[in-house]
Amino acid sequence: MMTVVGIDISAQSFDLVSRRDGRNAKAQRFEQSPQGHARAISHLKGLKPECIVMEATGVYYLDLAVALHEADLPVCVINPRSFRHFAEIHLTGTKTDAIDAALLAEYGERMTPRRWTPPPKHCLGLRDIGRQINRLIHARTQAKNRLHALSAKTSTPELLIEDEQDGIAQLDRRIERLKQAALELIAQSETLSSHFEHISTARGMGQASSVAVLAELCTLPSDLKAAQVSRHAGLDVRLTQSGSSVNSPGRLSKAGNAYLRAALYMPAMVAIRHEPRAKAFYEALVARGKKKIQALCAVMRKYLTGLWACIKTRTPFDAAALFSDQHLNKA
């Protein structure tokens, strides 16, 4: 009989449940540490599972998944959205780490997910740097907003103004240092350098945006299709239509990589102003009654398709292949 293992991961620990012949063993808990990983690997090698299923949640799954892969264990990393739908079917009222681990084991038994292959270490390093840059940029934006609000008041003490300005300057230095580290890491890889050069040709893709986008895309499996990458970024449209009473307008799923969506926002903003084809496409959508944010997200999705094509085909960004001439001719 096939043995399948489910692992539910949290920041400090992870729960492991093995399943064989339709029956679950008692859940076991291990520390989220190199020592805990080693003990779990020893336990799993004794079980000889056909697959080990875990969710791609946050950052905590990655070190364990890499450790299992390096131990030649059949780890399968699944989309959390897919597992959530699977769990909903069971109508389980109680939610604990052990129950989730058991459900993950059953998922592996019924759905037979494909085996996971980790990204190269330099790609993982670039992704970590890119995400830290993203977080610092977000913090800088918040600081600038606070400075604007403080400056608008005549009663604000000068000390508070100077404090916010010092904080912004420090964030600028940290962002620049990390950006240079990312560029050095990219320069050490011929593949990453090629990808970086090609995606940088897109209008609106400056150094910071190109680093942020490449940091997320370089860790994805190369065989993904453009629609799958859009779903990964949460830029796919979710429709709610059922019978004659439920017919909600389509909305972005946002059930995906928030870092990638954030990295695409400013390039899309630049594109609808300075890229003629993207601008014509955006204006055509607005003229059809779409909200401006909906039209902007459509441009983000188009841009993501083009950037993924740059990586898959190793060619420069081509706006003509993404946006129809009919919008440009009517502009």
XYZ file of C-alpha atoms in Angstrom:
331
model
C 0.000 0.000 0.000
C 1.114 3.567 -0.755
C 2.229 5.790 2.124
C 1.555 9.505 1.782
C 2.649 12.206 4.228
C 1.089 15.596 4.870
C 3.020 18.419 6.553
C 1.368 21.534 7.955
C 3.905 24.295 8.527
C 3.970 27.249 10.912
C 6.683 29.693 11.921
C 8.016 27.719 14.913
C 7.085 24.113 14.139
C 5.447 21.751 11.665
C 3.043 18.848 12.086
C 3.538 15.609 10.140
C 0.859 12.982 9.499
C 1.404 9.790 7.486
C -1.476 8.054 5.720
C -1.583 4.436 4.579
C -4.477 2.295 3.377
C -6.903 5.174 3.985
C -5.940 5.530 7.668
C -3.985 8.333 9.306
C -1.247 7.811 11.863
C -0.956 10.050 14.901
C 0.383 13.530 14.158
C 3.967 14.261 15.130
C 5.401 17.729 15.711
C 8.931 18.884 14.868
C 10.730 22.168 15.443
C 11.155 24.539 12.511
C 14.954 24.402 12.730
C 17.831 22.513 11.075
C 17.774 20.027 13.963
C 14.017 19.568 13.629
C 14.387 19.097 9.875
C 17.025 16.413 10.449
C 14.785 14.511 12.880
C 11.858 14.720 10.465
C 14.018 13.441 7.590
C 15.155 10.478 9.672
C 11.528 9.681 10.516
C 10.391 10.048 6.891
C 13.106 7.778 5.517
C 11.772 5.043 7.769
C 8.275 5.545 6.357
C 9.456 5.486 2.699
C 6.551 7.652 1.471
C 5.433 7.917 -2.149
C 4.938 11.674 -1.718
C 5.191 14.333 0.983
C 2.698 17.172 0.561
C 3.002 20.701 1.930
C 1.598 24.107 1.032
C 3.601 26.971 -0.461
C 2.650 29.306 2.387
C 4.740 32.327 3.311
C 8.486 31.751 3.590
C 8.480 28.992 6.182
C 7.955 26.041 3.852
C 10.985 26.684 1.656
C 13.866 25.636 3.934
C 12.081 22.413 4.862
C 11.180 21.659 1.229
C 14.807 22.176 0.163
C 16.046 19.949 3.016
C 13.636 17.160 2.031
C 14.625 17.446 -1.631
C 18.340 17.273 -0.779
C 17.604 14.144 1.283
C 16.117 12.611 -1.898
C 12.612 12.507 -0.440
C 9.610 12.983 -2.781
C 8.377 16.411 -1.665
C 5.370 17.980 -3.427
C 4.629 21.686 -2.864
C 1.052 22.643 -3.728
C -0.818 25.920 -4.189
C -2.603 26.935 -0.940
C -5.678 27.915 -2.943
C -5.971 24.400 -4.370
C -5.709 22.864 -0.910
C -8.230 25.311 0.543
C -10.830 24.202 -2.004
C -10.027 20.555 -1.232
C -10.473 21.181 2.509
C -13.778 22.992 1.957
C -15.202 19.927 0.229
C -14.706 17.946 3.443
C -16.781 20.470 5.444
C -14.445 20.113 8.385
C -15.641 22.425 11.152
C -12.523 22.134 13.280
C -9.181 23.499 12.075
C -5.924 22.501 13.765
C -2.393 21.936 12.488
C -2.782 18.166 12.918
C -6.099 18.099 11.015
C -4.599 20.163 8.194
C -1.613 17.806 7.991
C -3.976 14.828 7.739
C -5.952 16.574 4.984
C -2.721 17.302 3.120
C -1.880 13.596 3.277
C -5.310 12.753 1.865
C -4.809 15.393 -0.830
C -1.592 13.650 -1.872
C -3.366 10.289 -1.933
C -6.257 11.467 -4.100
C -4.724 14.190 -6.293
C -1.211 12.764 -6.915
C 0.580 16.136 -7.155
C 3.798 16.362 -9.128
C 7.188 16.289 -7.446
C 8.743 19.633 -6.547
C 12.088 20.851 -7.826
C 13.738 23.707 -5.908
C 14.949 26.830 -7.708
C 18.731 27.405 -7.933
C 20.249 28.892 -4.775
C 21.268 32.139 -6.479
C 17.645 32.627 -7.600
C 16.415 32.069 -4.067
C 18.963 34.595 -2.820
C 17.823 37.137 -5.396
C 14.199 36.614 -4.395
C 15.005 37.244 -0.729
C 16.849 40.471 -1.591
C 14.057 41.573 -3.945
C 11.399 41.049 -1.285
C 13.387 43.001 1.290
C 13.697 45.866 -1.204
C 9.930 45.690 -1.721
C 9.305 45.911 2.027
C 11.692 48.841 2.428
C 10.108 50.724 -0.478
C 6.710 50.227 1.156
C 8.098 51.547 4.451
C 9.595 54.559 2.639
C 6.262 55.354 1.015
C 4.586 55.291 4.425
C 7.299 57.559 5.831
C 6.871 60.037 2.963
C 3.123 60.086 3.561
C 3.703 60.817 7.235
C 6.149 63.594 6.330
C 3.601 65.134 3.977
C 0.945 65.066 6.705
C 3.305 66.582 9.301
C 4.469 69.273 6.894
C 0.885 70.296 6.210
C 0.472 71.381 9.861
C 1.980 74.654 11.001
C 2.054 73.436 14.600
C 4.280 70.397 13.931
C 7.581 70.567 15.874
C 10.611 70.827 13.595
C 12.114 67.830 15.394
C 9.390 65.524 13.989
C 9.986 66.798 10.464
C 13.733 66.181 10.761
C 13.144 62.744 12.279
C 10.996 61.626 9.328
C 13.505 63.074 6.863
C 16.343 61.177 8.566
C 14.278 57.966 8.443
C 13.602 58.408 4.723
C 17.287 59.068 4.026
C 18.246 55.917 5.922
C 15.689 53.870 3.955
C 17.107 55.326 0.718
C 20.582 54.118 1.696
C 19.347 50.639 2.616
C 17.384 50.283 -0.618
C 20.366 51.401 -2.705
C 22.715 48.989 -0.910
C 20.380 46.042 -1.470
C 19.775 47.036 -5.077
C 23.521 47.014 -5.749
C 23.800 43.606 -4.054
C 21.010 42.295 -6.290
C 22.697 43.683 -9.412
C 25.974 42.008 -8.426
C 24.152 38.699 -7.913
C 22.496 39.039 -11.323
C 25.832 39.845 -12.974
C 27.303 36.572 -11.649
C 24.752 34.520 -13.619
C 24.692 34.574 -17.421
C 21.051 33.464 -17.421
C 19.879 36.091 -14.930
C 21.883 38.782 -16.744
C 20.161 37.886 -20.009
C 16.718 37.923 -18.402
C 17.439 41.240 -16.687
C 18.608 42.849 -19.920
C 15.520 41.709 -21.832
C 12.859 42.682 -19.280
C 14.560 46.067 -18.775
C 13.703 46.973 -22.386
C 10.016 47.317 -21.423
C 8.845 50.906 -20.971
C 8.574 51.651 -17.251
C 10.889 48.839 -16.143
C 13.697 50.675 -14.359
C 16.443 48.981 -12.363
C 14.419 48.616 -9.168
C 11.323 47.282 -10.952
C 13.372 44.891 -13.093
C 15.143 43.521 -10.008
C 11.842 43.075 -8.157
C 10.095 41.339 -11.072
C 13.047 39.122 -11.962
C 13.478 38.161 -8.293
C 9.976 36.651 -8.315
C 9.899 35.183 -11.837
C 13.313 33.485 -11.718
C 12.118 31.005 -9.071
C 9.113 29.782 -11.096
C 9.173 26.529 -13.117
C 10.162 27.359 -16.699
C 7.318 25.279 -18.168
C 4.542 27.482 -16.753
C 2.213 29.079 -19.281
C 1.389 32.799 -19.224
C -2.080 32.157 -17.745
C -0.530 30.130 -14.923
C 1.918 32.946 -14.155
C -0.999 35.400 -14.047
C -2.773 33.141 -11.555
C 0.434 32.879 -9.546
C 0.493 36.683 -9.320
C -3.201 36.885 -8.425
C -3.906 38.892 -11.594
C -6.440 36.417 -12.973
C -10.086 37.465 -13.037
C -12.474 35.584 -10.757
C -16.042 35.296 -12.032
C -19.035 34.596 -9.788
C -21.928 33.367 -11.921
C -24.518 30.834 -10.866
C -28.068 30.432 -12.121
C -30.133 33.569 -12.608
C -29.653 35.173 -9.192
C -25.876 35.318 -8.822
C -23.994 37.290 -11.430
C -21.301 39.402 -9.802
C -18.803 41.423 -11.830
C -15.387 39.876 -12.381
C -12.716 40.793 -9.851
C -9.027 40.068 -9.468
C -8.504 36.923 -7.446
C -5.496 38.407 -5.547
C -4.909 34.808 -4.404
C -1.289 34.870 -5.399
C 2.093 36.565 -5.138
C 1.559 40.046 -3.672
C 5.250 40.922 -4.198
C 4.904 40.384 -7.947
C 1.720 42.471 -8.136
C 3.426 45.284 -6.217
C 6.447 45.156 -8.540
C 4.241 45.508 -11.632
C 2.157 48.445 -10.395
C 4.550 51.335 -11.133
C 5.715 49.976 -14.521
C 2.057 49.739 -15.569
C 1.465 53.315 -14.386
C 4.388 54.499 -16.505
C 3.244 52.402 -19.468
C -0.251 53.941 -19.654
C 1.405 57.349 -19.927
C 4.444 56.730 -22.115
C 3.933 53.413 -23.985
C 1.594 54.243 -26.919
C 0.142 50.758 -27.313
C -0.417 50.254 -23.579
C -1.939 53.739 -23.325
C -4.348 53.051 -26.222
C -5.345 49.696 -24.676
C -5.936 51.320 -21.284
C -8.023 54.166 -22.752
C -10.098 51.722 -24.806
C -10.990 49.766 -21.670
C -11.946 52.939 -19.794
C -14.074 54.051 -22.772
C -15.915 50.695 -22.573
C -16.920 51.451 -18.995
C -14.131 49.749 -17.059
C -12.925 51.446 -13.908
C -9.469 52.958 -14.132
C -8.058 50.480 -11.615
C -9.545 47.581 -13.619
C -7.949 48.898 -16.804
C -4.633 49.375 -15.012
C -4.720 45.789 -13.711
C -5.396 44.594 -17.271
C -2.227 46.403 -18.367
C -0.341 44.791 -15.459
C -1.541 41.371 -16.623
C -0.479 42.106 -20.218
C 2.902 43.327 -19.036
C 3.413 40.210 -16.943
C 2.660 38.066 -20.003
C 5.253 39.995 -22.004
C 7.887 39.835 -19.266
C 7.385 36.085 -18.874
C 7.810 35.750 -22.648
C 11.129 37.620 -22.342
C 12.329 35.017 -19.850
C 11.039 31.970 -21.738
C 12.255 33.047 -25.194
C 15.281 35.133 -24.111
C 14.170 38.005 -26.316
C 13.553 41.715 -25.586
C 10.116 42.942 -24.518
C 7.769 43.459 -27.484
C 4.706 45.633 -26.819
C 3.434 45.018 -30.362
C 2.972 41.327 -29.552
C 0.827 42.156 -26.508
C -1.415 45.041 -27.509
C -3.648 45.046 -30.572
C -3.080 47.596 -33.336
C -6.812 48.366 -33.428
C -6.608 50.266 -30.129
C -3.601 52.234 -31.372
C -5.313 53.094 -34.660
C -8.369 54.441 -32.837
C -6.328 56.505 -30.386
